XYZ file of C-alpha atoms in Angstrom:
251
model
C -9.438 -1.526 10.245
C -9.802 0.091 6.829
C -12.771 2.444 6.357
C -16.020 1.078 4.967
C -17.228 2.207 1.551
C -18.954 5.550 1.946
C -17.699 6.125 5.481
C -17.064 9.826 6.172
C -13.433 10.871 6.308
C -12.026 11.634 9.747
C -9.276 14.001 10.795
C -6.090 12.522 12.192
C -5.565 13.578 15.799
C -1.811 13.698 15.213
C -1.307 15.581 11.936
C -4.678 17.240 11.378
C -5.080 15.909 7.835
C -7.430 13.157 6.778
C -6.632 9.835 8.429
C -4.232 7.719 6.317
C -3.326 10.756 4.181
C -0.455 11.910 6.379
C 1.596 8.760 5.861
C 4.482 8.177 5.905
C 5.464 11.373 7.711
C 2.707 11.125 10.326
C 3.329 8.092 12.526
C -0.339 7.632 13.352
C -1.376 7.715 9.690
C 1.481 5.344 8.823
C 0.282 2.921 11.515
C -3.248 3.072 10.101
C -1.912 2.212 6.647
C 0.074 -0.695 8.108
C -3.115 -1.938 9.778
C -4.727 -2.325 6.357
C -2.419 -5.251 5.644
C -2.063 -6.459 9.236
C -5.828 -6.841 9.693
C -6.005 -9.018 6.582
C -3.070 -11.120 7.825
C -4.757 -11.702 11.182
C -7.953 -12.768 9.454
C -5.984 -15.112 7.193
C -3.726 -16.641 9.827
C -5.816 -16.846 13.006
C -7.909 -19.852 11.906
C -4.674 -21.768 11.280
C -2.276 -20.670 14.012
C -4.013 -18.263 16.345
C -2.889 -14.686 16.995
C -0.101 -13.603 14.596
C 3.195 -12.157 15.783
C 4.210 -8.577 14.845
C 6.050 -8.059 11.550
C 9.814 -7.650 11.507
C 11.129 -4.163 12.348
C 12.131 -2.136 9.344
C 15.809 -1.368 8.896
C 15.218 1.541 6.535
C 14.299 4.991 7.916
C 11.124 6.496 6.481
C 11.802 9.816 4.776
C 9.342 12.678 4.683
C 8.759 14.294 1.280
C 10.419 17.671 1.073
C 10.130 18.574 -2.582
C 7.630 21.205 -3.714
C 4.234 19.551 -4.297
C 3.628 18.737 -7.939
C 0.776 17.000 -9.714
C -0.237 13.571 -8.466
C 0.315 10.741 -10.936
C -2.358 9.678 -13.363
C -4.352 6.834 -11.784
C -3.095 3.356 -12.717
C -4.897 1.514 -15.542
C -8.279 0.259 -14.446
C -8.257 -3.538 -14.185
C -11.238 -5.775 -14.776
C -13.723 -5.482 -11.927
C -13.565 -8.210 -9.352
C -10.621 -10.413 -8.513
C -7.311 -9.770 -10.188
C -4.469 -12.189 -10.351
C -1.280 -12.027 -12.370
C -1.378 -10.039 -15.580
C -2.932 -6.666 -16.461
C 0.520 -5.294 -17.142
C 2.020 -6.545 -13.907
C 4.747 -9.202 -13.689
C 3.458 -12.764 -13.611
C 5.975 -14.573 -11.481
C 6.390 -16.852 -8.493
C 8.880 -16.774 -5.689
C 10.281 -13.680 -4.038
C 13.690 -14.976 -3.098
C 13.261 -13.956 0.521
C 14.031 -16.067 3.541
C 12.130 -16.635 6.741
C 14.543 -16.062 9.628
C 14.146 -18.796 12.183
C 11.492 -20.560 10.137
C 12.892 -23.824 11.386
C 12.295 -22.706 14.986
C 9.677 -24.279 17.174
C 6.349 -22.733 18.092
C 3.807 -20.451 16.489
C 6.374 -17.858 15.380
C 8.268 -20.397 13.306
C 5.022 -21.744 11.889
C 3.911 -18.235 10.981
C 7.139 -17.496 9.131
C 6.747 -20.760 7.246
C 3.251 -19.692 6.202
C 4.627 -16.295 5.164
C 7.233 -18.000 2.986
C 4.510 -20.118 1.380
C 2.379 -17.052 0.638
C 5.388 -15.228 -0.820
C 5.960 -18.110 -3.235
C 2.410 -17.976 -4.639
C 1.229 -14.343 -4.786
C -1.441 -15.042 -7.399
C -3.313 -17.206 -4.883
C -3.641 -14.632 -2.128
C -5.167 -11.225 -1.483
C -2.653 -8.423 -1.933
C -2.895 -7.422 1.725
C -2.054 -10.944 2.862
C 0.878 -11.032 0.447
C 2.221 -7.694 1.678
C 1.958 -8.812 5.304
C 3.789 -12.024 4.440
C 6.696 -10.059 2.958
C 6.848 -8.015 6.165
C 7.696 -11.233 8.006
C 10.524 -12.237 5.681
C 14.043 -10.851 5.470
C 15.728 -9.756 2.258
C 18.884 -11.762 1.731
C 20.562 -8.788 0.044
C 19.943 -5.849 2.404
C 18.582 -7.434 5.584
C 15.447 -5.273 5.648
C 11.875 -6.525 5.428
C 11.518 -8.173 2.048
C 10.347 -5.613 -0.499
C 10.796 -2.667 1.878
C 14.497 -1.975 1.377
C 15.928 0.980 -0.498
C 15.335 1.227 -4.229
C 18.186 -0.513 -6.005
C 18.299 -3.512 -3.682
C 17.932 -6.472 -6.072
C 15.969 -8.659 -3.676
C 13.582 -5.917 -2.558
C 13.025 -4.559 -6.059
C 12.188 -8.057 -7.265
C 9.812 -8.760 -4.380
C 8.173 -5.357 -4.777
C 7.376 -6.192 -8.392
C 5.740 -9.463 -7.395
C 3.157 -7.552 -5.353
C 1.081 -6.905 -8.442
C 0.544 -10.596 -9.113
C -1.548 -10.819 -5.927
C -5.345 -10.776 -6.012
C -7.207 -7.465 -5.959
C -10.966 -7.643 -5.411
C -13.099 -4.534 -5.663
C -15.482 -4.044 -2.753
C -19.211 -3.869 -3.529
C -20.327 -0.384 -4.456
C -17.007 1.036 -5.671
C -15.947 1.973 -9.220
C -14.028 -0.795 -11.008
C -10.329 -0.395 -10.294
C -10.728 1.163 -6.853
C -8.961 -1.729 -5.127
C -6.078 -1.607 -7.588
C -5.651 2.110 -6.918
C -5.667 1.458 -3.168
C -3.173 -1.334 -3.641
C -0.758 0.857 -5.598
C -1.034 3.830 -3.250
C -0.583 1.705 -0.128
C 2.511 0.126 -1.672
C 3.982 3.541 -2.449
C 3.247 4.955 1.002
C 4.763 1.904 2.725
C 7.899 1.994 0.542
C 8.271 5.750 0.050
C 11.914 5.741 -0.983
C 10.968 3.835 -4.144
C 9.319 6.885 -5.750
C 9.853 10.624 -6.087
C 8.657 13.006 -3.388
C 5.987 14.542 -5.679
C 4.512 11.138 -6.484
C 4.532 10.176 -2.820
C 2.672 13.365 -1.907
C -0.003 12.844 -4.536
C -0.613 9.219 -3.652
C -0.737 9.863 0.085
C -3.282 12.678 -0.296
C -5.504 10.594 -2.570
C -5.454 7.503 -0.330
C -8.200 8.537 2.161
C -10.643 9.133 -0.694
C -9.795 5.822 -2.354
C -10.350 3.960 0.909
C -13.795 5.562 1.220
C -14.686 4.184 -2.222
C -13.897 7.069 -4.578
C -11.811 6.874 -7.749
C -10.707 9.793 -9.921
C -10.913 9.339 -13.658
C -7.885 10.111 -15.769
C -9.420 13.437 -16.777
C -10.151 14.361 -13.160
C -6.638 13.415 -12.121
C -5.179 15.553 -14.905
C -7.334 18.509 -13.897
C -6.293 18.108 -10.275
C -2.674 17.914 -11.411
C -3.011 21.212 -13.247
C -4.388 22.887 -10.121
C -1.717 21.387 -7.900
C 1.029 23.000 -9.953
C 0.306 26.196 -8.076
C 0.426 24.598 -4.633
C 3.381 25.636 -2.478
C 2.827 23.688 0.738
C 1.416 20.291 1.630
C -1.549 22.038 3.260
C -2.352 23.893 0.037
C -2.050 20.678 -1.961
C -4.350 18.863 0.475
C -6.932 21.647 0.241
C -6.960 21.387 -3.559
C -7.425 17.615 -3.441
C -10.286 18.101 -0.968
C -12.072 20.417 -3.406
C -11.529 18.163 -6.411
C -12.611 15.026 -4.526
C -16.251 16.085 -4.877
C -16.011 15.095 -8.546
C -14.441 11.667 -8.037
C -16.468 8.633 -9.130
C -18.206 6.789 -6.318
């Protein structure tokens, strides 16, 4: 379950960093990030079909960033507070082109894949977490991985990954406008790490725990943090700098 707004950060018992912030290299943190979308899928699907089945296994190994830490990216443009659908600079489209393996099969599993296919065809009608979980249950017809999770350059996965930003993003009460969009972007990057550079992955993973707790750096704060991070040599040094700068993030 994702942290509540204002909930104190907790250390991961596996990697020692803040929970969620060690993904994708830390398996426990990666599982916590996956639970952000899986919890929403369970809440969405259970009233219709009962307990959901696990997502498809990924066919793509998860790399660990090895490049020297460099500044985290400037936060994404702040969208209008409240629900977001298609637009705001993101592609407004329908249909991911994925297929639901065995969707014609009998039983709850086949029904669930059919629901996943339906959700994938109408991203602007569903919460982004539900949409992401739906893609996890579909197979890319080009690479055979989970739809949207294949290597960068796969036509089907690149297309589906772009559709993510047509899904609804609703800021939680008590957070700065745009917090949910920032969470949405960072979760997407952490769950598909091979789609970005190692420096960007590092920055987004380290910022994620603070975003989940309800914080949001301004562009100026992000730029200042980036300047400080230029001197970081290790992931631990980069994490320590983000910890210090987080005291200034909007809440």
